[in-house]
Amino acid sequence: MADTAAASAAPARPLRADARRNYDRILAAAEAEVARSGASASLEEIARQAGVGSATLHRHFPTRQALLEEVFHDRVEALCAQARELATSDDPGEALVTWLRAVAVYGATTRGLAASLRMGPAHPPSGTGCGAMLLDAGGELLRRAQDAGAVRRETSMIDLLTLVNAVSLVTEGDADAADEAVRLVSLAIDGVRPLPVPGGPA
Amino acid sequence: MADTAAASAAPARPLRADARRNYDRILAAAEAEVARSGASASLEEIARQAGVGSATLHRHFPTRQALLEEVFHDRVEALCAQARELATSDDPGEALVTWLRAVAVYGATTRGLAASLRMGPAHPPSGTGCGAMLLDAGGELLRRAQDAGAVRRETSMIDLLTLVNAVSLVTEGDADAADEAVRLVSLAIDGVRPLPVPGGPA
DNA sequence: CCAACATATGGAGGGGCACCCCGTTTGTCA
DNA sequence: TGACAAACGGGGTGCCCCTCCATATGTTGG
């Protein structure tokens, strides 16, 4: 999207050409390596594959978290776009559920993503981070679902995303991660109790 | 409990006295260290605190997982006991929910426990491990709840525990981990949709 | 009581990783 | 084109996991 974050965050001064090139190389290498080894991929290996010194990697991305946020920026952005689109649905309840499932599947099948999305009281979604983006995008969906009476009022987006992310985290790496994630999220959304069937319990 | 696992697993030959002593010291040190630093506590630090060489630690516990399983054995056993007790409740549905909440709270407040309970299709609960123990204990509760019609038939214990464990994993370390875990588990159990009130929807 | 032997120990070493310092190189722009 | 800020990356530090093997120590049969 648009521009790599270094620029979007601080439009102060453009990166020098070589710095920009290295930045992009590191990001590409990180993407590949994280896909292979998950969120705990070796930073040195990433630097090696990018053909830069480890110091350069650390200069561009002071923390592992910063690197991961950037690596997943596009995917998260895509999820946000999907949320905006679903927000126009005429079945807000179903729209929310569809989106949550999509988030779960993305998280479960994209190694490392879930770990970089830790959120909650103790992990305040850092203003511009991936967590905050999803929180914003989903908030609208949740509001609509609640207005439509499809979701309880006391439910918060942060709890929903935390739950979905927890599922992603746990299923990540499994052979059929997507299936599992969808099943667990559906379980959580529907609850464990039997639905009172229209005709009344048998 | 009863006996440290080395004996219960292979009654073949008793450990030599010094070996047994070191085994216990390592376990005690691990308990303290894992409580401080979570599941990724430094094994060398544990050995240091136990006053043994790192080789000794690795000989007694070939993998980190093996050590964690032993560290949490007692707590997991306690949860299983609680499950057995709850299995006599005259409200099987509530009994199951109570137990799941207890598991979540234990997991969220006991650093490292959740990580050592990873289970699911890809992480087959190793026969004698903590996962299998909980699965067994909870199975009875689930069966009763289902027989009482309080829980849907298609729900599996492994999914329930995976979900609960996911919550523990994500909330672990938060300031109010227990509250958060209970809230999220409750959310998952009740589902996000409004309960159809007896009087009918407004 | 004491050898002799299986059992157990731990220091040292190999390989890896994260992170940082600082002398050197390289864009950039007046 | 020259001078200067910006960026680079080799190499060092400290930590970690894990294994090898020379040494020490309980155990037990005579």
Short mmCIF file of C-alpha atoms (C1' of nucleotides) in Angstrom, two decimals:
data_model
loop_
_atom_site.label_atom_id
_atom_site.label_comp_id
_atom_site.label_asym_id
_atom_site.label_seq_id
_atom_site.Cartn_x
_atom_site.Cartn_y
_atom_site.Cartn_z
CA MET A 1 0.00 0.00 0.00
CA ALA A 2 0.77 3.25 -1.01
CA ASP A 3 4.13 3.66 0.55
CA THR A 4 6.35 1.73 2.86
CA ALA A 5 5.77 2.81 6.39
CA ALA A 6 9.05 4.50 7.04
CA ALA A 7 7.85 7.25 4.79
CA SER A 8 4.27 7.32 5.95
CA ALA A 9 5.23 7.48 9.60
CA ALA A 10 7.69 10.35 9.34
CA PRO A 11 7.50 12.31 6.11
CA ALA A 12 10.32 14.36 7.52
CA ARG A 13 13.10 13.41 5.13
CA PRO A 14 13.08 10.80 2.40
CA LEU A 15 15.38 7.83 2.87
CA ARG A 16 18.58 7.81 0.96
CA ALA A 17 18.33 5.64 -2.15
CA ASP A 18 20.50 2.83 -0.85
CA ALA A 19 18.72 2.83 2.48
CA ARG A 20 15.40 2.52 0.75
CA ARG A 21 16.67 -0.36 -1.36
CA ASN A 22 17.95 -2.22 1.69
CA TYR A 23 14.74 -1.57 3.53
CA ASP A 24 12.77 -3.21 0.76
CA ARG A 25 15.16 -6.13 0.48
CA ILE A 26 14.94 -6.79 4.19
CA LEU A 27 11.18 -6.71 4.04
CA ALA A 28 11.11 -9.20 1.16
CA ALA A 29 13.53 -11.53 2.91
CA ALA A 30 11.56 -11.25 6.13
CA GLU A 31 8.37 -12.14 4.36
CA ALA A 32 9.89 -15.33 2.99
CA GLU A 33 11.64 -16.28 6.18
CA VAL A 34 8.68 -15.63 8.45
CA ALA A 35 6.50 -17.69 6.14
CA ARG A 36 8.98 -20.53 6.60
CA SER A 37 9.70 -20.27 10.30
CA GLY A 38 6.97 -18.22 11.90
CA ALA A 39 7.21 -15.17 14.10
CA SER A 40 10.41 -16.31 15.76
CA ALA A 41 12.37 -16.47 12.53
CA SER A 42 16.05 -15.64 12.91
CA LEU A 43 16.72 -11.97 12.31
CA GLU A 44 20.28 -12.72 11.35
CA GLU A 45 19.09 -15.18 8.73
CA ILE A 46 16.77 -12.55 7.33
CA ALA A 47 19.64 -10.08 7.12
CA ARG A 48 21.80 -12.71 5.48
CA GLN A 49 19.16 -13.49 2.87
CA ALA A 50 18.64 -9.82 2.22
CA GLY A 51 22.37 -9.42 1.71
CA VAL A 52 22.79 -6.78 4.40
CA GLY A 53 24.56 -6.69 7.74
CA SER A 54 22.57 -7.44 10.84
CA ALA A 55 23.18 -3.90 12.07
CA THR A 56 21.34 -2.56 9.05
CA LEU A 57 18.35 -4.70 9.83
CA HIS A 58 18.30 -3.49 13.41
CA ARG A 59 18.63 0.11 12.33
CA HIS A 60 15.60 -0.11 10.06
CA PHE A 61 13.56 -2.22 12.44
CA PRO A 62 14.48 -1.61 16.05
CA THR A 63 12.38 -4.50 17.31
CA ARG A 64 11.14 -7.78 15.96
CA GLN A 65 7.64 -6.48 16.43
CA ALA A 66 8.32 -3.49 14.19
CA LEU A 67 9.52 -5.78 11.42
CA LEU A 68 6.54 -8.09 11.72
CA GLU A 69 4.11 -5.19 11.69
CA GLU A 70 5.59 -4.04 8.42
CA VAL A 71 5.69 -7.52 6.93
CA PHE A 72 2.00 -8.03 7.56
CA HIS A 73 0.92 -4.51 6.82
CA ASP A 74 -0.45 -5.38 3.39
CA ARG A 75 -2.39 -8.41 4.52
CA VAL A 76 -3.90 -6.55 7.41
CA GLU A 77 -4.77 -3.70 5.11
CA ALA A 78 -6.57 -6.19 2.88
CA LEU A 79 -8.59 -7.45 5.81
CA CYS A 80 -9.54 -3.89 6.65
CA ALA A 81 -10.67 -3.32 3.09
CA GLN A 82 -12.81 -6.42 3.29
CA ALA A 83 -14.32 -5.07 6.49
CA ARG A 84 -15.23 -1.81 4.82
CA GLU A 85 -16.85 -3.70 2.01
CA LEU A 86 -18.79 -5.97 4.35
CA ALA A 87 -19.98 -2.92 6.24
CA THR A 88 -22.37 -2.27 3.38
CA SER A 89 -23.96 -5.69 3.65
CA ASP A 90 -27.66 -5.83 4.36
CA ASP A 91 -27.12 -8.60 6.92
CA PRO A 92 -24.82 -6.96 9.48
CA GLY A 93 -24.79 -9.97 11.78
CA GLU A 94 -23.64 -12.31 9.06
CA ALA A 95 -21.19 -9.71 7.80
CA LEU A 96 -19.44 -9.55 11.15
CA VAL A 97 -19.25 -13.31 11.43
CA THR A 98 -17.93 -13.63 7.91
CA TRP A 99 -15.24 -11.12 8.64
CA LEU A 100 -14.19 -12.71 11.91
CA ARG A 101 -13.84 -16.02 10.14
CA ALA A 102 -11.73 -14.38 7.47
CA VAL A 103 -9.47 -12.87 10.10
CA ALA A 104 -9.12 -16.24 11.77
CA VAL A 105 -8.23 -17.97 8.52
CA TYR A 106 -5.70 -15.33 7.58
CA GLY A 107 -4.18 -15.57 11.00
CA ALA A 108 -4.09 -19.34 11.09
CA THR A 109 -2.58 -19.75 7.63
CA THR A 110 -0.13 -16.88 7.70
CA ARG A 111 2.69 -17.92 9.93
CA GLY A 112 3.67 -15.27 12.41
CA LEU A 113 0.70 -13.01 11.89
CA ALA A 114 -1.17 -14.00 15.01
CA ALA A 115 1.86 -13.46 17.20
CA SER A 116 2.26 -9.94 15.87
CA LEU A 117 -1.31 -9.06 16.70
CA ARG A 118 -1.29 -9.63 20.44
CA MET A 119 -3.69 -7.12 21.85
CA GLY A 120 -5.68 -6.51 24.95
CA PRO A 121 -5.44 -4.48 28.14
CA ALA A 122 -1.82 -5.36 28.67
CA HIS A 123 -0.82 -5.03 25.04
CA PRO A 124 -2.31 -1.67 24.15
CA PRO A 125 -2.80 -1.65 20.38
CA SER A 126 -0.07 0.79 19.43
CA GLY A 127 -1.78 3.68 17.70
CA THR A 128 -0.78 2.92 14.13
CA GLY A 129 -0.10 -0.81 14.46
CA CYS A 130 -1.88 -3.70 12.81
CA GLY A 131 -3.97 -4.28 15.89
CA ALA A 132 -5.38 -0.80 15.88
CA MET A 133 -6.16 -1.02 12.18
CA LEU A 134 -8.20 -4.18 12.62
CA LEU A 135 -9.87 -2.75 15.69
CA ASP A 136 -11.00 0.27 13.73
CA ALA A 137 -12.17 -1.67 10.73
CA GLY A 138 -14.04 -4.21 12.80
CA GLY A 139 -15.59 -1.64 15.09
CA GLU A 140 -17.93 -0.46 12.39
CA LEU A 141 -19.01 -4.01 11.61
CA LEU A 142 -19.68 -4.71 15.25
CA ARG A 143 -21.68 -1.50 15.73
CA ARG A 144 -23.91 -2.37 12.81
CA ALA A 145 -24.38 -5.93 13.99
CA GLN A 146 -25.36 -4.67 17.41
CA ASP A 147 -27.76 -2.11 15.98
CA ALA A 148 -29.36 -4.90 14.01
CA GLY A 149 -29.75 -6.85 17.24
CA ALA A 150 -27.61 -9.69 15.96
CA VAL A 151 -24.94 -9.31 18.61
CA ARG A 152 -25.14 -8.56 22.29
CA ARG A 153 -24.47 -5.00 23.34
CA GLU A 154 -21.83 -5.81 25.91
CA THR A 155 -19.59 -7.51 23.38
CA SER A 156 -16.48 -5.51 22.57
CA MET A 157 -14.42 -5.63 19.42
CA ILE A 158 -11.24 -6.04 21.38
CA ASP A 159 -12.58 -9.18 23.03
CA LEU A 160 -13.74 -10.56 19.71
CA LEU A 161 -10.41 -9.96 18.04
CA THR A 162 -8.49 -11.25 21.02
CA LEU A 163 -10.51 -14.43 20.87
CA VAL A 164 -10.09 -14.81 17.14
CA ASN A 165 -6.42 -14.11 17.42
CA ALA A 166 -6.07 -16.65 20.19
CA VAL A 167 -7.57 -19.23 17.88
CA SER A 168 -5.19 -18.26 15.09
CA LEU A 169 -2.25 -18.47 17.42
CA VAL A 170 -3.14 -21.95 18.58
CA THR A 171 -4.00 -23.41 15.19
CA GLU A 172 -1.16 -21.77 13.31
CA GLY A 173 1.07 -24.32 11.72
CA ASP A 174 -1.40 -27.18 11.88
CA ALA A 175 -1.94 -29.06 8.65
CA ASP A 176 -5.56 -28.00 8.30
CA ALA A 177 -5.16 -24.76 10.20
CA ALA A 178 -7.86 -22.96 8.24
CA ASP A 179 -10.51 -25.58 8.89
CA GLU A 180 -9.65 -25.77 12.52
CA ALA A 181 -9.65 -22.02 12.96
CA VAL A 182 -13.04 -21.69 11.30
CA ARG A 183 -14.48 -24.46 13.40
CA LEU A 184 -13.23 -22.97 16.65
CA VAL A 185 -14.31 -19.46 15.81
CA SER A 186 -17.73 -20.73 14.83
CA LEU A 187 -17.93 -22.59 18.10
CA ALA A 188 -17.10 -19.43 19.98
CA ILE A 189 -19.54 -17.34 18.04
CA ASP A 190 -22.41 -19.74 18.37
CA GLY A 191 -21.64 -20.77 21.91
CA VAL A 192 -21.76 -24.31 23.17
CA ARG A 193 -25.40 -24.47 24.11
CA PRO A 194 -27.94 -25.93 21.76
CA LEU A 195 -29.88 -23.41 19.73
CA PRO A 196 -33.48 -23.35 20.85
CA VAL A 197 -35.08 -24.67 17.67
CA PRO A 198 -38.17 -22.81 16.49
CA GLY A 199 -40.40 -25.82 17.04
CA GLY A 200 -39.22 -26.10 20.62
CA PRO A 201 -36.80 -28.63 22.13
CA ALA A 202 -37.43 -32.25 21.20
CA MET B 1 1.52 -36.75 42.14
CA ALA B 2 2.17 -39.54 44.51
CA ASP B 3 5.52 -40.06 42.97
CA THR B 4 7.65 -38.09 40.64
CA ALA B 5 7.06 -39.22 37.13
CA ALA B 6 10.40 -40.78 36.47
CA ALA B 7 9.32 -43.57 38.71
CA SER B 8 5.71 -43.79 37.60
CA ALA B 9 6.64 -43.90 33.94
CA ALA B 10 9.25 -46.63 34.15
CA PRO B 11 9.26 -48.57 37.41
CA ALA B 12 12.17 -50.45 35.90
CA ARG B 13 14.93 -49.32 38.26
CA PRO B 14 14.85 -46.71 40.94
CA LEU B 15 16.99 -43.67 40.41
CA ARG B 16 20.19 -43.49 42.30
CA ALA B 17 19.85 -41.37 45.42
CA ASP B 18 21.85 -38.42 44.13
CA ALA B 19 20.07 -38.51 40.81
CA ARG B 20 16.74 -38.39 42.56
CA ARG B 21 17.86 -35.45 44.66
CA ASN B 22 19.02 -33.51 41.63
CA TYR B 23 15.84 -34.34 39.79
CA ASP B 24 13.80 -32.82 42.59
CA ARG B 25 16.03 -29.77 42.86
CA ILE B 26 15.73 -29.11 39.15
CA LEU B 27 11.99 -29.40 39.33
CA ALA B 28 11.81 -26.94 42.20
CA ALA B 29 14.07 -24.46 40.45
CA ALA B 30 12.10 -24.85 37.24
CA GLU B 31 8.87 -24.15 39.04
CA ALA B 32 10.24 -20.88 40.40
CA GLU B 33 11.90 -19.84 37.18
CA VAL B 34 8.95 -20.65 34.94
CA ALA B 35 6.69 -18.70 37.28
CA ARG B 36 9.00 -15.74 36.79
CA SER B 37 9.69 -15.95 33.09
CA GLY B 38 7.06 -18.17 31.53
CA ALA B 39 7.45 -21.20 29.32
CA SER B 40 10.56 -19.87 27.62
CA ALA B 41 12.54 -19.60 30.85
CA SER B 42 16.25 -20.21 30.43
CA LEU B 43 17.15 -23.82 31.02
CA GLU B 44 20.67 -22.84 31.95
CA GLU B 45 19.35 -20.48 34.59
CA ILE B 46 17.21 -23.26 36.00
CA ALA B 47 20.21 -25.56 36.18
CA ARG B 48 22.23 -22.80 37.81
CA GLN B 49 19.58 -22.19 40.44
CA ALA B 50 19.28 -25.88 41.08
CA GLY B 51 23.03 -26.06 41.56
CA VAL B 52 23.58 -28.65 38.86
CA GLY B 53 25.33 -28.62 35.51
CA SER B 54 23.28 -28.02 32.42
CA ALA B 55 24.08 -31.51 31.21
CA THR B 56 22.34 -32.95 34.24
CA LEU B 57 19.21 -30.99 33.49
CA HIS B 58 19.19 -32.20 29.91
CA ARG B 59 19.73 -35.77 30.97
CA HIS B 60 16.74 -35.73 33.28
CA PHE B 61 14.54 -33.74 30.92
CA PRO B 62 15.46 -34.30 27.29
CA THR B 63 13.17 -31.56 26.05
CA ARG B 64 11.76 -28.35 27.42
CA GLN B 65 8.34 -29.84 26.98
CA ALA B 66 9.22 -32.78 29.21
CA LEU B 67 10.31 -30.43 31.96
CA LEU B 68 7.20 -28.29 31.70
CA GLU B 69 4.94 -31.32 31.76
CA GLU B 70 6.51 -32.39 35.02
CA VAL B 71 6.43 -28.90 36.49
CA PHE B 72 2.72 -28.61 35.91
CA HIS B 73 1.83 -32.18 36.66
CA ASP B 74 0.46 -31.38 40.11
CA ARG B 75 -1.64 -28.46 39.02
CA VAL B 76 -3.09 -30.39 36.13
CA GLU B 77 -3.79 -33.27 38.44
CA ALA B 78 -5.68 -30.87 40.71
CA LEU B 79 -7.79 -29.73 37.79
CA CYS B 80 -8.58 -33.33 36.97
CA ALA B 81 -9.63 -33.95 40.55
CA GLN B 82 -11.93 -30.96 40.37
CA ALA B 83 -13.42 -32.38 37.19
CA ARG B 84 -14.13 -35.68 38.88
CA GLU B 85 -15.81 -33.89 41.72
CA LEU B 86 -17.89 -31.72 39.42
CA ALA B 87 -18.95 -34.81 37.52
CA THR B 88 -21.26 -35.59 40.43
CA SER B 89 -23.03 -32.25 40.19
CA ASP B 90 -26.75 -32.30 39.53
CA ASP B 91 -26.39 -29.52 36.96
CA PRO B 92 -24.05 -31.05 34.37
CA GLY B 93 -24.21 -28.03 32.08
CA GLU B 94 -23.12 -25.64 34.77
CA ALA B 95 -20.53 -28.11 35.99
CA LEU B 96 -18.84 -28.18 32.60
CA VAL B 97 -18.83 -24.41 32.33
CA THR B 98 -17.46 -24.02 35.83
CA TRP B 99 -14.67 -26.40 35.06
CA LEU B 100 -13.75 -24.76 31.78
CA ARG B 101 -13.55 -21.44 33.54
CA ALA B 102 -11.31 -22.97 36.19
CA VAL B 103 -9.02 -24.37 33.53
CA ALA B 104 -8.87 -20.98 31.86
CA VAL B 105 -8.02 -19.20 35.08
CA TYR B 106 -5.34 -21.71 35.99
CA GLY B 107 -3.87 -21.39 32.55
CA ALA B 108 -3.99 -17.63 32.45
CA THR B 109 -2.45 -17.14 35.88
CA THR B 110 0.13 -19.88 35.80
CA ARG B 111 2.87 -18.68 33.52
CA GLY B 112 3.95 -21.29 31.04
CA LEU B 113 1.11 -23.72 31.59
CA ALA B 114 -0.85 -22.81 28.49
CA ALA B 115 2.17 -23.19 26.27
CA SER B 116 2.76 -26.67 27.58
CA LEU B 117 -0.77 -27.75 26.81
CA ARG B 118 -0.82 -27.19 23.08
CA MET B 119 -3.12 -29.81 21.70
CA GLY B 120 -5.12 -30.52 18.62
CA PRO B 121 -4.84 -32.54 15.43
CA ALA B 122 -1.26 -31.50 14.84
CA HIS B 123 -0.18 -31.78 18.46
CA PRO B 124 -1.47 -35.21 19.36
CA PRO B 125 -1.92 -35.25 23.14
CA SER B 126 0.93 -37.55 24.07
CA GLY B 127 -0.59 -40.51 25.85
CA THR B 128 0.41 -39.69 29.39
CA GLY B 129 0.89 -35.93 29.02
CA CYS B 130 -1.02 -33.14 30.71
CA GLY B 131 -3.17 -32.66 27.65
CA ALA B 132 -4.40 -36.21 27.68
CA MET B 133 -5.15 -36.03 31.38
CA LEU B 134 -7.34 -32.98 30.99
CA LEU B 135 -8.99 -34.49 27.94
CA ASP B 136 -9.94 -37.56 29.90
CA ALA B 137 -11.16 -35.68 32.92
CA GLY B 138 -13.18 -33.23 30.89
CA GLY B 139 -14.64 -35.89 28.62
CA GLU B 140 -16.86 -37.18 31.35
CA LEU B 141 -18.12 -33.69 32.15
CA LEU B 142 -18.87 -33.05 28.51
CA ARG B 143 -20.72 -36.32 28.06
CA ARG B 144 -22.94 -35.58 31.01
CA ALA B 145 -23.62 -32.05 29.85
CA GLN B 146 -24.58 -33.35 26.45
CA ASP B 147 -26.82 -36.03 27.92
CA ALA B 148 -28.53 -33.32 29.91
CA GLY B 149 -29.07 -31.39 26.69
CA ALA B 150 -27.06 -28.45 27.92
CA VAL B 151 -24.41 -28.70 25.25
CA ARG B 152 -24.64 -29.46 21.56
CA ARG B 153 -23.79 -32.98 20.50
CA GLU B 154 -21.24 -32.04 17.89
CA THR B 155 -19.05 -30.22 20.38
CA SER B 156 -15.82 -32.07 21.16
CA MET B 157 -13.73 -31.85 24.26
CA ILE B 158 -10.62 -31.29 22.26
CA ASP B 159 -12.13 -28.22 20.65
CA LEU B 160 -13.30 -26.89 23.98
CA LEU B 161 -9.92 -27.33 25.59
CA THR B 162 -8.11 -25.94 22.58
CA LEU B 163 -10.30 -22.86 22.77
CA VAL B 164 -9.83 -22.46 26.49
CA ASN B 165 -6.14 -22.98 26.16
CA ALA B 166 -5.95 -20.42 23.38
CA VAL B 167 -7.55 -17.92 25.72
CA SER B 168 -5.09 -18.76 28.46
CA LEU B 169 -2.18 -18.41 26.09
CA VAL B 170 -3.27 -14.98 24.95
CA THR B 171 -4.16 -13.56 28.35
CA GLU B 172 -1.22 -15.06 30.19
CA GLY B 173 0.90 -12.39 31.77
CA ASP B 174 -1.71 -9.66 31.64
CA ALA B 175 -2.28 -7.80 34.88
CA ASP B 176 -5.83 -9.06 35.28
CA ALA B 177 -5.30 -12.28 33.38
CA ALA B 178 -7.88 -14.21 35.36
CA ASP B 179 -10.68 -11.71 34.75
CA GLU B 180 -9.87 -11.48 31.11
CA ALA B 181 -9.71 -15.23 30.67
CA VAL B 182 -13.04 -15.73 32.37
CA ARG B 183 -14.63 -13.03 30.28
CA LEU B 184 -13.36 -14.46 27.02
CA VAL B 185 -14.26 -18.02 27.89
CA SER B 186 -17.72 -16.91 28.91
CA LEU B 187 -18.06 -15.07 25.64
CA ALA B 188 -17.09 -18.20 23.75
CA ILE B 189 -19.41 -20.40 25.73
CA ASP B 190 -22.41 -18.15 25.42
CA GLY B 191 -21.72 -17.08 21.87
CA VAL B 192 -22.03 -13.56 20.62
CA ARG B 193 -25.69 -13.59 19.73
CA PRO B 194 -28.30 -12.28 22.12
CA LEU B 195 -30.05 -14.96 24.11
CA PRO B 196 -33.64 -15.27 22.95
CA VAL B 197 -35.38 -14.02 26.05
CA PRO B 198 -38.28 -16.17 27.25
CA GLY B 199 -40.78 -13.40 26.50
CA GLY B 200 -39.58 -13.31 22.91
CA PRO B 201 -37.49 -10.68 21.14
CA ALA B 202 -38.62 -7.10 21.62
"C1'" DC C 1 34.15 -53.90 54.90
"C1'" DC C 2 35.61 -53.17 50.40
"C1'" DA C 3 36.30 -53.53 45.69
"C1'" DA C 4 34.46 -53.02 41.08
"C1'" DC C 5 31.10 -51.34 38.18
"C1'" DA C 6 27.16 -49.22 36.43
"C1'" DT C 7 25.28 -44.78 37.09
"C1'" DA C 8 25.49 -40.03 37.30
"C1'" DT C 9 27.94 -35.63 37.08
"C1'" DG C 10 29.45 -31.05 35.18
"C1'" DG C 11 32.95 -28.27 32.79
"C1'" DA C 12 34.14 -27.18 28.45
"C1'" DG C 13 33.18 -26.50 23.72
"C1'" DG C 14 30.51 -26.04 19.28
"C1'" DG C 15 27.08 -23.59 17.02
"C1'" DG C 16 23.51 -19.96 17.01
"C1'" DC C 17 21.26 -15.73 18.07
"C1'" DA C 18 20.20 -10.68 19.34
"C1'" DC C 19 22.00 -6.47 19.73
"C1'" DC C 20 25.50 -2.72 19.55
"C1'" DC C 21 29.93 -0.09 18.61
"C1'" DC C 22 32.44 2.40 15.53
"C1'" DG C 23 35.66 2.86 11.57
"C1'" DT C 24 34.50 3.03 6.70
"C1'" DT C 25 31.83 3.84 2.56
"C1'" DT C 26 28.48 6.18 -0.21
"C1'" DG C 27 24.65 9.21 -1.67
"C1'" DT C 28 23.47 13.99 -2.06
"C1'" DC C 29 23.52 18.76 -2.83
"C1'" DA C 30 25.49 23.24 -2.70
"C1'" DT D 1 33.23 18.20 -7.52
"C1'" DG D 2 34.08 18.33 -2.82
"C1'" DA D 3 32.43 18.04 1.78
"C1'" DC D 4 29.23 16.31 4.93
"C1'" DA D 5 25.43 13.84 6.72
"C1'" DA D 6 23.58 9.38 6.19
"C1'" DA D 7 23.99 4.66 5.95
"C1'" DC D 8 26.63 0.46 6.13
"C1'" DG D 9 28.44 -3.91 8.07
"C1'" DG D 10 32.30 -6.56 10.34
"C1'" DG D 11 33.14 -8.03 14.51
"C1'" DG D 12 32.52 -8.13 19.64
"C1'" DT D 13 29.70 -9.19 23.80
"C1'" DG D 14 26.76 -11.87 26.21
"C1'" DC D 15 23.34 -15.28 26.35
"C1'" DC D 16 21.41 -19.67 24.97
"C1'" DC D 17 20.78 -24.75 23.82
"C1'" DC D 18 22.79 -29.03 23.56
"C1'" DT D 19 26.52 -32.74 23.63
"C1'" DC D 20 30.89 -35.08 24.73
"C1'" DC D 21 33.72 -37.30 27.82
"C1'" DA D 22 36.94 -37.55 31.67
"C1'" DT D 23 35.82 -37.78 36.46
"C1'" DA D 24 33.35 -38.86 40.70
"C1'" DT D 25 30.07 -41.44 43.44
"C1'" DG D 26 26.23 -44.52 44.90
"C1'" DT D 27 25.48 -49.34 45.04
"C1'" DT D 28 26.06 -54.23 45.70
"C1'" DG D 29 28.03 -58.90 45.83
"C1'" DG D 30 31.68 -61.23 47.94
#
